[in-house]
């Protein structure tokens, strides 16, 4: 089991490091094995391969939950202004640009030697962020995500594992039932598929949850119930206790204002649900159940000192297994 941290690359290393030397020093100080990178925009592989020095273990594909606005077979879900919204948020306004963005990220994963990529099979619109009511079923959203992945994987260089990550959004990939994963695997034309299980996202789907230990116990029981152990290769480790805000509520207010002000409100609301706090209880039962290849400390990154402190806190949840691995 290797321990990683997630890092946005432009190809410069995130917003907290001045250069790649600082990023690698951070890994060494915390006895971490590498990065799960998240490319921001179009990132060329040439400088990144050198900067990562073989420590880019995974790549998180960009998250475009409104991509259906550009997808022809999702025409029934298109809304006025949807294409312009995609252009302003992601600099994407055609299906071809969308597919090429993802294909370039698959190719980037191949170029840096990443073992896996992670994808969120999710559709969401702005009102749904607050109300969790959508015009589609989970089968519809996963079918569209599979179409996107199939188009992006065609003629790509990537040969590693494609992992689907659970989220809390209604009518998307929540792993509420085994059929979600089986159906997605059936639709995606790629053999090396699996799951990236996110503990915080699972907790965010538990509206009555009040402590981390109960969340981990429920996760273990749920994974066994759905017989998912052989499918989970990567664990995103963090904690969230904001699930009450993720309950469907057709009457919840949706803030209205200037475009970028609205986006700030949306992100603040999401961060209340999915806080990316450090896990403050033992993760032994979960890790012994899964034996994942990688554990990613996917935590908030407000400052370098806070990030380091939260990783150290969370590493205590792994302490017995870390000692066994090094002893």
PDB file of C-alpha atoms in Angstrom:
ATOM      1  CA  UNK A   1       0.000   0.000   0.000  1.00  0.00           C
ATOM      2  CA  UNK A   2       1.412   3.340  -1.077  1.00  0.00           C
ATOM      3  CA  UNK A   3       0.344   6.709   0.303  1.00  0.00           C
ATOM      4  CA  UNK A   4      -0.275   9.622  -2.061  1.00  0.00           C
ATOM      5  CA  UNK A   5      -1.556  13.181  -1.999  1.00  0.00           C
ATOM      6  CA  UNK A   6      -3.685  14.832  -4.657  1.00  0.00           C
ATOM      7  CA  UNK A   7      -2.090  17.754  -6.457  1.00  0.00           C
ATOM      8  CA  UNK A   8      -3.404  20.105  -9.139  1.00  0.00           C
ATOM      9  CA  UNK A   9      -0.841  20.717 -11.901  1.00  0.00           C
ATOM     10  CA  UNK A  10      -0.724  23.458 -14.522  1.00  0.00           C
ATOM     11  CA  UNK A  11       2.068  21.977 -14.981  1.00  0.00           C
ATOM     12  CA  UNK A  12       3.335  23.915 -11.929  1.00  0.00           C
ATOM     13  CA  UNK A  13       2.578  22.086  -8.639  1.00  0.00           C
ATOM     14  CA  UNK A  14      -0.642  23.477  -7.206  1.00  0.00           C
ATOM     15  CA  UNK A  15      -1.138  26.764  -5.385  1.00  0.00           C
ATOM     16  CA  UNK A  16       0.866  26.110  -2.209  1.00  0.00           C
ATOM     17  CA  UNK A  17       4.296  25.201  -3.610  1.00  0.00           C
ATOM     18  CA  UNK A  18       6.667  27.647  -5.229  1.00  0.00           C
ATOM     19  CA  UNK A  19       8.312  24.943  -7.336  1.00  0.00           C
ATOM     20  CA  UNK A  20       8.586  21.187  -7.789  1.00  0.00           C
ATOM     21  CA  UNK A  21      11.527  20.907  -5.390  1.00  0.00           C
ATOM     22  CA  UNK A  22       9.232  22.097  -2.599  1.00  0.00           C
ATOM     23  CA  UNK A  23       6.577  19.590  -3.655  1.00  0.00           C
ATOM     24  CA  UNK A  24       9.016  16.668  -3.517  1.00  0.00           C
ATOM     25  CA  UNK A  25      10.394  17.873  -0.188  1.00  0.00           C
ATOM     26  CA  UNK A  26       6.842  17.831   1.158  1.00  0.00           C
ATOM     27  CA  UNK A  27       6.488  14.178   0.144  1.00  0.00           C
ATOM     28  CA  UNK A  28       9.756  13.245   1.849  1.00  0.00           C
ATOM     29  CA  UNK A  29       8.900  15.065   5.073  1.00  0.00           C
ATOM     30  CA  UNK A  30       5.601  13.178   5.377  1.00  0.00           C
ATOM     31  CA  UNK A  31       6.970   9.826   4.134  1.00  0.00           C
ATOM     32  CA  UNK A  32       4.585   9.830   1.186  1.00  0.00           C
ATOM     33  CA  UNK A  33       5.126   7.831  -2.004  1.00  0.00           C
ATOM     34  CA  UNK A  34       3.862  10.134  -4.713  1.00  0.00           C
ATOM     35  CA  UNK A  35       1.078  12.186  -6.246  1.00  0.00           C
ATOM     36  CA  UNK A  36      -2.334  11.706  -7.748  1.00  0.00           C
ATOM     37  CA  UNK A  37      -2.277  14.662 -10.120  1.00  0.00           C
ATOM     38  CA  UNK A  38      -5.229  16.639 -11.386  1.00  0.00           C
ATOM     39  CA  UNK A  39      -4.399  18.537 -14.604  1.00  0.00           C
ATOM     40  CA  UNK A  40      -5.895  22.013 -14.833  1.00  0.00           C
ATOM     41  CA  UNK A  41      -6.655  22.972 -18.420  1.00  0.00           C
ATOM     42  CA  UNK A  42      -4.403  21.684 -21.180  1.00  0.00           C
ATOM     43  CA  UNK A  43      -1.168  20.357 -19.685  1.00  0.00           C
ATOM     44  CA  UNK A  44       1.718  19.238 -21.895  1.00  0.00           C
ATOM     45  CA  UNK A  45       3.509  16.049 -20.830  1.00  0.00           C
ATOM     46  CA  UNK A  46       6.998  17.261 -21.733  1.00  0.00           C
ATOM     47  CA  UNK A  47       7.880  19.271 -18.601  1.00  0.00           C
ATOM     48  CA  UNK A  48       5.607  17.266 -16.321  1.00  0.00           C
ATOM     49  CA  UNK A  49       7.337  13.918 -16.865  1.00  0.00           C
ATOM     50  CA  UNK A  50      10.605  15.465 -15.709  1.00  0.00           C
ATOM     51  CA  UNK A  51       9.026  17.350 -12.803  1.00  0.00           C
ATOM     52  CA  UNK A  52       7.263  14.277 -11.410  1.00  0.00           C
ATOM     53  CA  UNK A  53      10.414  12.118 -11.499  1.00  0.00           C
ATOM     54  CA  UNK A  54       8.360   8.928 -11.623  1.00  0.00           C
ATOM     55  CA  UNK A  55       6.157   9.876  -8.658  1.00  0.00           C
ATOM     56  CA  UNK A  56       2.955  10.511 -10.580  1.00  0.00           C
ATOM     57  CA  UNK A  57       1.164   7.327  -9.558  1.00  0.00           C
ATOM     58  CA  UNK A  58      -2.350   8.376 -10.585  1.00  0.00           C
ATOM     59  CA  UNK A  59      -4.285  11.025 -12.478  1.00  0.00           C
ATOM     60  CA  UNK A  60      -7.708  12.425 -11.648  1.00  0.00           C
ATOM     61  CA  UNK A  61      -9.611  13.358 -14.797  1.00  0.00           C
ATOM     62  CA  UNK A  62     -11.211  16.796 -14.782  1.00  0.00           C
ATOM     63  CA  UNK A  63     -14.736  17.047 -13.403  1.00  0.00           C
ATOM     64  CA  UNK A  64     -17.282  18.541 -15.822  1.00  0.00           C
ATOM     65  CA  UNK A  65     -20.663  17.560 -14.303  1.00  0.00           C
ATOM     66  CA  UNK A  66     -22.569  19.678 -16.865  1.00  0.00           C
ATOM     67  CA  UNK A  67     -20.863  18.118 -19.901  1.00  0.00           C
ATOM     68  CA  UNK A  68     -24.281  16.868 -21.049  1.00  0.00           C
ATOM     69  CA  UNK A  69     -24.897  20.421 -22.328  1.00  0.00           C
ATOM     70  CA  UNK A  70     -22.453  19.585 -25.154  1.00  0.00           C
ATOM     71  CA  UNK A  71     -23.584  15.999 -25.743  1.00  0.00           C
ATOM     72  CA  UNK A  72     -25.981  15.342 -28.651  1.00  0.00           C
ATOM     73  CA  UNK A  73     -27.699  12.301 -27.130  1.00  0.00           C
ATOM     74  CA  UNK A  74     -28.500  14.346 -23.993  1.00  0.00           C
ATOM     75  CA  UNK A  75     -30.455  16.941 -25.958  1.00  0.00           C
ATOM     76  CA  UNK A  76     -33.540  16.510 -23.768  1.00  0.00           C
ATOM     77  CA  UNK A  77     -31.514  17.863 -20.815  1.00  0.00           C
ATOM     78  CA  UNK A  78     -30.021  20.876 -22.588  1.00  0.00           C
ATOM     79  CA  UNK A  79     -30.925  24.261 -21.094  1.00  0.00           C
ATOM     80  CA  UNK A  80     -30.806  27.816 -22.360  1.00  0.00           C
ATOM     81  CA  UNK A  81     -27.346  29.226 -21.738  1.00  0.00           C
ATOM     82  CA  UNK A  82     -25.876  25.801 -21.024  1.00  0.00           C
ATOM     83  CA  UNK A  83     -23.187  25.969 -23.703  1.00  0.00           C
ATOM     84  CA  UNK A  84     -22.154  29.466 -22.621  1.00  0.00           C
ATOM     85  CA  UNK A  85     -21.917  28.241 -19.032  1.00  0.00           C
ATOM     86  CA  UNK A  86     -19.584  25.419 -20.129  1.00  0.00           C
ATOM     87  CA  UNK A  87     -17.494  27.950 -22.052  1.00  0.00           C
ATOM     88  CA  UNK A  88     -17.152  30.285 -19.061  1.00  0.00           C
ATOM     89  CA  UNK A  89     -16.464  27.546 -16.509  1.00  0.00           C
ATOM     90  CA  UNK A  90     -14.239  25.174 -18.490  1.00  0.00           C
ATOM     91  CA  UNK A  91     -13.354  26.851 -21.805  1.00  0.00           C
ATOM     92  CA  UNK A  92     -15.282  24.119 -23.615  1.00  0.00           C
ATOM     93  CA  UNK A  93     -18.132  24.738 -26.028  1.00  0.00           C
ATOM     94  CA  UNK A  94     -18.242  21.742 -28.392  1.00  0.00           C
ATOM     95  CA  UNK A  95     -18.439  17.976 -28.059  1.00  0.00           C
ATOM     96  CA  UNK A  96     -15.153  17.683 -29.976  1.00  0.00           C
ATOM     97  CA  UNK A  97     -13.276  19.938 -27.557  1.00  0.00           C
ATOM     98  CA  UNK A  98     -14.696  18.027 -24.591  1.00  0.00           C
ATOM     99  CA  UNK A  99     -13.644  14.632 -25.947  1.00  0.00           C
ATOM    100  CA  UNK A 100     -10.204  15.931 -26.889  1.00  0.00           C
ATOM    101  CA  UNK A 101      -9.694  17.382 -23.385  1.00  0.00           C
ATOM    102  CA  UNK A 102     -10.332  13.982 -21.839  1.00  0.00           C
ATOM    103  CA  UNK A 103      -8.324  12.109 -24.461  1.00  0.00           C
ATOM    104  CA  UNK A 104      -5.362  14.398 -23.828  1.00  0.00           C
ATOM    105  CA  UNK A 105      -5.621  13.652 -20.105  1.00  0.00           C
ATOM    106  CA  UNK A 106      -5.694   9.898 -20.740  1.00  0.00           C
ATOM    107  CA  UNK A 107      -2.598  10.359 -22.909  1.00  0.00           C
ATOM    108  CA  UNK A 108      -0.965  12.467 -20.210  1.00  0.00           C
ATOM    109  CA  UNK A 109      -1.545   9.637 -17.714  1.00  0.00           C
ATOM    110  CA  UNK A 110       0.204   7.255 -20.112  1.00  0.00           C
ATOM    111  CA  UNK A 111       3.118   9.657 -20.630  1.00  0.00           C
ATOM    112  CA  UNK A 112       3.814  10.103 -16.909  1.00  0.00           C
ATOM    113  CA  UNK A 113       3.489   6.360 -16.265  1.00  0.00           C
ATOM    114  CA  UNK A 114       0.398   6.617 -14.046  1.00  0.00           C
ATOM    115  CA  UNK A 115      -0.999   3.305 -12.863  1.00  0.00           C
ATOM    116  CA  UNK A 116      -4.581   4.570 -12.847  1.00  0.00           C
ATOM    117  CA  UNK A 117      -6.965   7.384 -13.717  1.00  0.00           C
ATOM    118  CA  UNK A 118     -10.031   8.377 -11.700  1.00  0.00           C
ATOM    119  CA  UNK A 119     -13.326   9.570 -13.154  1.00  0.00           C
ATOM    120  CA  UNK A 120     -16.526  10.843 -11.507  1.00  0.00           C
ATOM    121  CA  UNK A 121     -19.515   9.312 -13.382  1.00  0.00           C
ATOM    122  CA  UNK A 122     -21.830  12.179 -12.491  1.00  0.00           C
ATOM    123  CA  UNK A 123     -24.273  14.621 -14.059  1.00  0.00           C
ATOM    124  CA  UNK A 124     -25.340  17.674 -12.110  1.00  0.00           C
ATOM    125  CA  UNK A 125     -26.856  21.069 -12.830  1.00  0.00           C
ATOM    126  CA  UNK A 126     -26.718  24.155 -10.653  1.00  0.00           C
ATOM    127  CA  UNK A 127     -30.149  23.790  -9.093  1.00  0.00           C
ATOM    128  CA  UNK A 128     -29.359  20.165  -8.305  1.00  0.00           C
ATOM    129  CA  UNK A 129     -26.319  21.191  -6.261  1.00  0.00           C
ATOM    130  CA  UNK A 130     -28.776  22.532  -3.671  1.00  0.00           C
ATOM    131  CA  UNK A 131     -31.951  20.550  -4.194  1.00  0.00           C
ATOM    132  CA  UNK A 132     -30.634  17.158  -5.354  1.00  0.00           C
ATOM    133  CA  UNK A 133     -33.524  16.783  -7.798  1.00  0.00           C
ATOM    134  CA  UNK A 134     -32.717  15.894 -11.405  1.00  0.00           C
ATOM    135  CA  UNK A 135     -34.648  15.115 -14.608  1.00  0.00           C
ATOM    136  CA  UNK A 136     -32.628  11.946 -15.270  1.00  0.00           C
ATOM    137  CA  UNK A 137     -32.261   8.543 -13.618  1.00  0.00           C
ATOM    138  CA  UNK A 138     -28.897   7.136 -12.575  1.00  0.00           C
ATOM    139  CA  UNK A 139     -29.066   4.795 -15.578  1.00  0.00           C
ATOM    140  CA  UNK A 140     -29.292   7.821 -17.890  1.00  0.00           C
ATOM    141  CA  UNK A 141     -26.394   9.681 -16.299  1.00  0.00           C
ATOM    142  CA  UNK A 142     -24.125   6.632 -16.308  1.00  0.00           C
ATOM    143  CA  UNK A 143     -24.947   5.857 -19.939  1.00  0.00           C
ATOM    144  CA  UNK A 144     -23.925   9.385 -20.964  1.00  0.00           C
ATOM    145  CA  UNK A 145     -20.729   9.156 -18.910  1.00  0.00           C
ATOM    146  CA  UNK A 146     -19.911   5.850 -20.602  1.00  0.00           C
ATOM    147  CA  UNK A 147     -20.426   7.433 -24.029  1.00  0.00           C
ATOM    148  CA  UNK A 148     -18.002  10.202 -23.102  1.00  0.00           C
ATOM    149  CA  UNK A 149     -15.386   7.781 -21.782  1.00  0.00           C
ATOM    150  CA  UNK A 150     -15.665   5.532 -24.837  1.00  0.00           C
ATOM    151  CA  UNK A 151     -15.141   8.486 -27.154  1.00  0.00           C
ATOM    152  CA  UNK A 152     -12.133   9.747 -25.163  1.00  0.00           C
ATOM    153  CA  UNK A 153     -10.501   6.324 -24.844  1.00  0.00           C
ATOM    154  CA  UNK A 154     -10.698   5.671 -28.576  1.00  0.00           C
ATOM    155  CA  UNK A 155      -7.154   5.924 -29.976  1.00  0.00           C
ATOM    156  CA  UNK A 156      -5.754   7.007 -26.596  1.00  0.00           C
ATOM    157  CA  UNK A 157      -2.380   5.787 -25.312  1.00  0.00           C
ATOM    158  CA  UNK A 158      -3.635   4.860 -21.855  1.00  0.00           C
ATOM    159  CA  UNK A 159      -3.459   1.208 -20.762  1.00  0.00           C
ATOM    160  CA  UNK A 160      -3.717   1.491 -16.978  1.00  0.00           C
ATOM    161  CA  UNK A 161      -6.731   1.123 -14.686  1.00  0.00           C
ATOM    162  CA  UNK A 162      -9.808   3.288 -15.183  1.00  0.00           C
ATOM    163  CA  UNK A 163     -11.417   3.768 -11.779  1.00  0.00           C
ATOM    164  CA  UNK A 164     -14.912   5.105 -11.116  1.00  0.00           C
ATOM    165  CA  UNK A 165     -15.217   7.235  -7.986  1.00  0.00           C
ATOM    166  CA  UNK A 166     -18.382   7.432  -5.913  1.00  0.00           C
ATOM    167  CA  UNK A 167     -20.017  10.772  -5.112  1.00  0.00           C
ATOM    168  CA  UNK A 168     -23.139  11.727  -3.156  1.00  0.00           C
ATOM    169  CA  UNK A 169     -25.111  13.330  -6.010  1.00  0.00           C
ATOM    170  CA  UNK A 170     -28.537  11.788  -6.517  1.00  0.00           C
ATOM    171  CA  UNK A 171     -29.161   9.867  -9.764  1.00  0.00           C
ATOM    172  CA  UNK A 172     -25.465   9.356 -10.499  1.00  0.00           C
ATOM    173  CA  UNK A 173     -22.660   7.038  -9.343  1.00  0.00           C
ATOM    174  CA  UNK A 174     -23.287   6.858  -5.593  1.00  0.00           C
ATOM    175  CA  UNK A 175     -22.601   3.109  -5.222  1.00  0.00           C
ATOM    176  CA  UNK A 176     -25.931   2.847  -3.475  1.00  0.00           C
ATOM    177  CA  UNK A 177     -26.414  -0.491  -5.232  1.00  0.00           C
ATOM    178  CA  UNK A 178     -24.117  -2.933  -7.008  1.00  0.00           C
ATOM    179  CA  UNK A 179     -26.012  -2.552 -10.290  1.00  0.00           C
ATOM    180  CA  UNK A 180     -24.563   0.954 -10.761  1.00  0.00           C
ATOM    181  CA  UNK A 181     -21.046  -0.432 -11.092  1.00  0.00           C
ATOM    182  CA  UNK A 182     -22.025  -3.492 -13.116  1.00  0.00           C
ATOM    183  CA  UNK A 183     -24.008  -1.403 -15.589  1.00  0.00           C
ATOM    184  CA  UNK A 184     -21.225   1.128 -16.003  1.00  0.00           C
ATOM    185  CA  UNK A 185     -18.668  -1.608 -16.640  1.00  0.00           C
ATOM    186  CA  UNK A 186     -20.963  -3.100 -19.232  1.00  0.00           C
ATOM    187  CA  UNK A 187     -21.295   0.205 -21.075  1.00  0.00           C
ATOM    188  CA  UNK A 188     -17.629   1.290 -20.940  1.00  0.00           C
ATOM    189  CA  UNK A 189     -15.578  -0.400 -23.664  1.00  0.00           C
ATOM    190  CA  UNK A 190     -12.443  -0.856 -21.589  1.00  0.00           C
ATOM    191  CA  UNK A 191     -11.317  -3.989 -19.790  1.00  0.00           C
ATOM    192  CA  UNK A 192      -9.240  -2.604 -16.910  1.00  0.00           C
ATOM    193  CA  UNK A 193     -11.967  -0.930 -14.876  1.00  0.00           C
ATOM    194  CA  UNK A 194     -12.403  -0.719 -11.127  1.00  0.00           C
ATOM    195  CA  UNK A 195     -13.407   1.570  -8.272  1.00  0.00           C
ATOM    196  CA  UNK A 196     -11.812   4.426  -6.376  1.00  0.00           C
ATOM    197  CA  UNK A 197     -13.714   4.488  -3.089  1.00  0.00           C
ATOM    198  CA  UNK A 198     -13.956   7.892  -1.407  1.00  0.00           C
ATOM    199  CA  UNK A 199     -14.752   7.669   2.311  1.00  0.00           C
ATOM    200  CA  UNK A 200     -15.822  11.310   2.610  1.00  0.00           C
ATOM    201  CA  UNK A 201     -18.220  11.003  -0.317  1.00  0.00           C
ATOM    202  CA  UNK A 202     -19.718   7.871   1.207  1.00  0.00           C
ATOM    203  CA  UNK A 203     -20.146   9.691   4.524  1.00  0.00           C
ATOM    204  CA  UNK A 204     -21.790  12.629   2.733  1.00  0.00           C
ATOM    205  CA  UNK A 205     -24.507  10.222   1.651  1.00  0.00           C
ATOM    206  CA  UNK A 206     -25.244   9.353   5.291  1.00  0.00           C
ATOM    207  CA  UNK A 207     -27.486  12.188   6.466  1.00  0.00           C
ATOM    208  CA  UNK A 208     -27.664  11.021  10.107  1.00  0.00           C
ATOM    209  CA  UNK A 209     -23.916  10.502  10.541  1.00  0.00           C
ATOM    210  CA  UNK A 210     -22.357  12.313  13.507  1.00  0.00           C
ATOM    211  CA  UNK A 211     -18.925  10.691  13.923  1.00  0.00           C
ATOM    212  CA  UNK A 212     -16.122   9.308  11.776  1.00  0.00           C
ATOM    213  CA  UNK A 213     -15.898   5.870  13.399  1.00  0.00           C
ATOM    214  CA  UNK A 214     -19.521   5.078  12.578  1.00  0.00           C
ATOM    215  CA  UNK A 215     -18.918   6.252   9.022  1.00  0.00           C
ATOM    216  CA  UNK A 216     -15.998   3.861   8.580  1.00  0.00           C
ATOM    217  CA  UNK A 217     -17.952   0.973  10.111  1.00  0.00           C
ATOM    218  CA  UNK A 218     -20.851   1.639   7.755  1.00  0.00           C
ATOM    219  CA  UNK A 219     -18.498   1.843   4.781  1.00  0.00           C
ATOM    220  CA  UNK A 220     -16.997  -1.554   5.590  1.00  0.00           C
ATOM    221  CA  UNK A 221     -20.439  -3.130   5.960  1.00  0.00           C
ATOM    222  CA  UNK A 222     -21.676  -1.518   2.730  1.00  0.00           C
ATOM    223  CA  UNK A 223     -18.652  -2.654   0.713  1.00  0.00           C
ATOM    224  CA  UNK A 224     -19.162  -6.221   1.925  1.00  0.00           C
ATOM    225  CA  UNK A 225     -22.895  -6.084   1.223  1.00  0.00           C
ATOM    226  CA  UNK A 226     -22.261  -5.044  -2.395  1.00  0.00           C
ATOM    227  CA  UNK A 227     -19.325  -7.458  -2.779  1.00  0.00           C
ATOM    228  CA  UNK A 228     -17.055  -4.650  -3.966  1.00  0.00           C
ATOM    229  CA  UNK A 229     -13.787  -5.613  -2.269  1.00  0.00           C
ATOM    230  CA  UNK A 230     -12.114  -7.092  -5.402  1.00  0.00           C
ATOM    231  CA  UNK A 231     -13.049  -4.006  -7.446  1.00  0.00           C
ATOM    232  CA  UNK A 232     -11.589  -1.285  -5.202  1.00  0.00           C
ATOM    233  CA  UNK A 233      -7.964  -0.495  -6.037  1.00  0.00           C
ATOM    234  CA  UNK A 234      -7.630   3.041  -4.675  1.00  0.00           C
ATOM    235  CA  UNK A 235      -8.946   4.654  -1.502  1.00  0.00           C
ATOM    236  CA  UNK A 236      -9.514   8.400  -1.219  1.00  0.00           C
ATOM    237  CA  UNK A 237      -9.284   8.953   2.525  1.00  0.00           C
ATOM    238  CA  UNK A 238     -11.037  11.877   4.215  1.00  0.00           C
ATOM    239  CA  UNK A 239     -14.138  12.555   6.296  1.00  0.00           C
ATOM    240  CA  UNK A 240     -17.343  14.549   5.881  1.00  0.00           C
ATOM    241  CA  UNK A 241     -20.285  14.977   8.233  1.00  0.00           C
ATOM    242  CA  UNK A 242     -22.419  17.320   6.134  1.00  0.00           C
ATOM    243  CA  UNK A 243     -24.784  14.752   4.673  1.00  0.00           C
ATOM    244  CA  UNK A 244     -27.932  16.467   5.958  1.00  0.00           C
ATOM    245  CA  UNK A 245     -27.385  19.172   3.324  1.00  0.00           C
ATOM    246  CA  UNK A 246     -27.225  16.515   0.601  1.00  0.00           C
ATOM    247  CA  UNK A 247     -30.745  15.232   1.233  1.00  0.00           C
ATOM    248  CA  UNK A 248     -33.180  15.895  -1.636  1.00  0.00           C
ATOM    249  CA  UNK A 249     -35.160  19.048  -0.908  1.00  0.00           C
ATOM    250  CA  UNK A 250     -37.119  20.642  -3.773  1.00  0.00           C
ATOM    251  CA  UNK A 251     -37.717  23.763  -1.670  1.00  0.00           C
ATOM    252  CA  UNK A 252     -34.110  24.578  -0.761  1.00  0.00           C
ATOM    253  CA  UNK A 253     -33.167  28.093  -1.853  1.00  0.00           C
ATOM    254  CA  UNK A 254     -30.805  28.483  -4.813  1.00  0.00           C
ATOM    255  CA  UNK A 255     -28.797  31.743  -4.564  1.00  0.00           C
ATOM    256  CA  UNK A 256     -29.234  34.044  -7.548  1.00  0.00           C
ATOM    257  CA  UNK A 257     -26.814  36.781  -8.541  1.00  0.00           C
ATOM    258  CA  UNK A 258     -23.801  37.559 -10.719  1.00  0.00           C
ATOM    259  CA  UNK A 259     -22.271  34.510 -12.448  1.00  0.00           C
ATOM    260  CA  UNK A 260     -19.034  34.284 -10.448  1.00  0.00           C
ATOM    261  CA  UNK A 261     -20.772  35.165  -7.187  1.00  0.00           C
ATOM    262  CA  UNK A 262     -23.154  32.284  -7.811  1.00  0.00           C
ATOM    263  CA  UNK A 263     -20.218  29.959  -8.408  1.00  0.00           C
ATOM    264  CA  UNK A 264     -18.670  31.010  -5.096  1.00  0.00           C
ATOM    265  CA  UNK A 265     -21.949  30.242  -3.300  1.00  0.00           C
ATOM    266  CA  UNK A 266     -22.145  26.852  -5.044  1.00  0.00           C
ATOM    267  CA  UNK A 267     -18.603  25.909  -4.000  1.00  0.00           C
ATOM    268  CA  UNK A 268     -19.241  27.029  -0.422  1.00  0.00           C
ATOM    269  CA  UNK A 269     -22.373  24.876  -0.275  1.00  0.00           C
ATOM    270  CA  UNK A 270     -20.525  21.861  -1.691  1.00  0.00           C
ATOM    271  CA  UNK A 271     -17.682  22.329   0.803  1.00  0.00           C
ATOM    272  CA  UNK A 272     -20.176  22.158   3.670  1.00  0.00           C
ATOM    273  CA  UNK A 273     -21.292  18.747   2.413  1.00  0.00           C
ATOM    274  CA  UNK A 274     -17.874  17.481   1.320  1.00  0.00           C
ATOM    275  CA  UNK A 275     -15.455  19.153   3.749  1.00  0.00           C
ATOM    276  CA  UNK A 276     -12.402  16.939   3.083  1.00  0.00           C
ATOM    277  CA  UNK A 277     -11.547  16.870   6.780  1.00  0.00           C
ATOM    278  CA  UNK A 278      -8.916  14.460   8.134  1.00  0.00           C
ATOM    279  CA  UNK A 279     -10.214  11.133   9.383  1.00  0.00           C
ATOM    280  CA  UNK A 280      -9.909  11.142  13.171  1.00  0.00           C
ATOM    281  CA  UNK A 281     -10.487   7.473  13.932  1.00  0.00           C
ATOM    282  CA  UNK A 282      -8.821   4.180  13.113  1.00  0.00           C
ATOM    283  CA  UNK A 283      -9.097   3.067   9.508  1.00  0.00           C
ATOM    284  CA  UNK A 284      -7.764  -0.426  10.289  1.00  0.00           C
ATOM    285  CA  UNK A 285     -10.985  -2.310   9.511  1.00  0.00           C
ATOM    286  CA  UNK A 286     -11.399  -0.562   6.170  1.00  0.00           C
ATOM    287  CA  UNK A 287      -7.796  -0.976   5.074  1.00  0.00           C
ATOM    288  CA  UNK A 288      -7.629  -4.599   6.160  1.00  0.00           C
ATOM    289  CA  UNK A 289     -10.829  -5.250   4.202  1.00  0.00           C
ATOM    290  CA  UNK A 290      -9.703  -3.509   1.015  1.00  0.00           C
ATOM    291  CA  UNK A 291      -5.906  -3.815   1.001  1.00  0.00           C
ATOM    292  CA  UNK A 292      -5.842  -1.017  -1.618  1.00  0.00           C
ATOM    293  CA  UNK A 293      -2.870  -0.415  -3.877  1.00  0.00           C
ATOM    294  CA  UNK A 294      -2.971   3.284  -3.020  1.00  0.00           C
ATOM    295  CA  UNK A 295      -4.365   5.457  -0.243  1.00  0.00           C
ATOM    296  CA  UNK A 296      -4.746   9.088  -1.311  1.00  0.00           C
ATOM    297  CA  UNK A 297      -4.907  11.689   1.464  1.00  0.00           C
ATOM    298  CA  UNK A 298      -7.480  13.849  -0.330  1.00  0.00           C
ATOM    299  CA  UNK A 299      -7.778  16.753   2.074  1.00  0.00           C
ATOM    300  CA  UNK A 300      -8.505  20.469   1.921  1.00  0.00           C
ATOM    301  CA  UNK A 301      -5.508  22.617   1.057  1.00  0.00           C
ATOM    302  CA  UNK A 302      -6.130  26.025   2.612  1.00  0.00           C
ATOM    303  CA  UNK A 303      -2.509  26.510   3.646  1.00  0.00           C
ATOM    304  CA  UNK A 304       0.649  24.448   3.670  1.00  0.00           C
ATOM    305  CA  UNK A 305       0.698  24.251   7.480  1.00  0.00           C
ATOM    306  CA  UNK A 306      -2.952  23.163   7.658  1.00  0.00           C
ATOM    307  CA  UNK A 307      -2.463  20.598   4.885  1.00  0.00           C
ATOM    308  CA  UNK A 308       0.610  19.112   6.592  1.00  0.00           C
ATOM    309  CA  UNK A 309      -1.165  19.024   9.942  1.00  0.00           C
ATOM    310  CA  UNK A 310      -4.226  17.282   8.502  1.00  0.00           C
ATOM    311  CA  UNK A 311      -2.125  14.659   6.711  1.00  0.00           C
ATOM    312  CA  UNK A 312      -0.237  13.932   9.946  1.00  0.00           C
ATOM    313  CA  UNK A 313      -3.557  13.656  11.785  1.00  0.00           C
ATOM    314  CA  UNK A 314      -4.926  11.263   9.198  1.00  0.00           C
ATOM    315  CA  UNK A 315      -1.752   9.183   9.128  1.00  0.00           C
ATOM    316  CA  UNK A 316      -2.473   8.337  12.758  1.00  0.00           C
ATOM    317  CA  UNK A 317      -5.515   6.429  11.524  1.00  0.00           C
ATOM    318  CA  UNK A 318      -3.087   4.277   9.523  1.00  0.00           C
ATOM    319  CA  UNK A 319      -0.455   3.968  12.259  1.00  0.00           C
ATOM    320  CA  UNK A 320      -0.788   0.241  13.087  1.00  0.00           C
ATOM    321  CA  UNK A 321      -0.681  -0.741   9.401  1.00  0.00           C
ATOM    322  CA  UNK A 322       2.219   1.620   8.707  1.00  0.00           C
ATOM    323  CA  UNK A 323       4.182   0.003  11.535  1.00  0.00           C
ATOM    324  CA  UNK A 324       3.375  -3.477  10.253  1.00  0.00           C
ATOM    325  CA  UNK A 325       4.481  -2.530   6.751  1.00  0.00           C
ATOM    326  CA  UNK A 326       7.807  -1.126   7.917  1.00  0.00           C
ATOM    327  CA  UNK A 327       8.472  -3.414  10.826  1.00  0.00           C
TER     328      UNK A 327
END
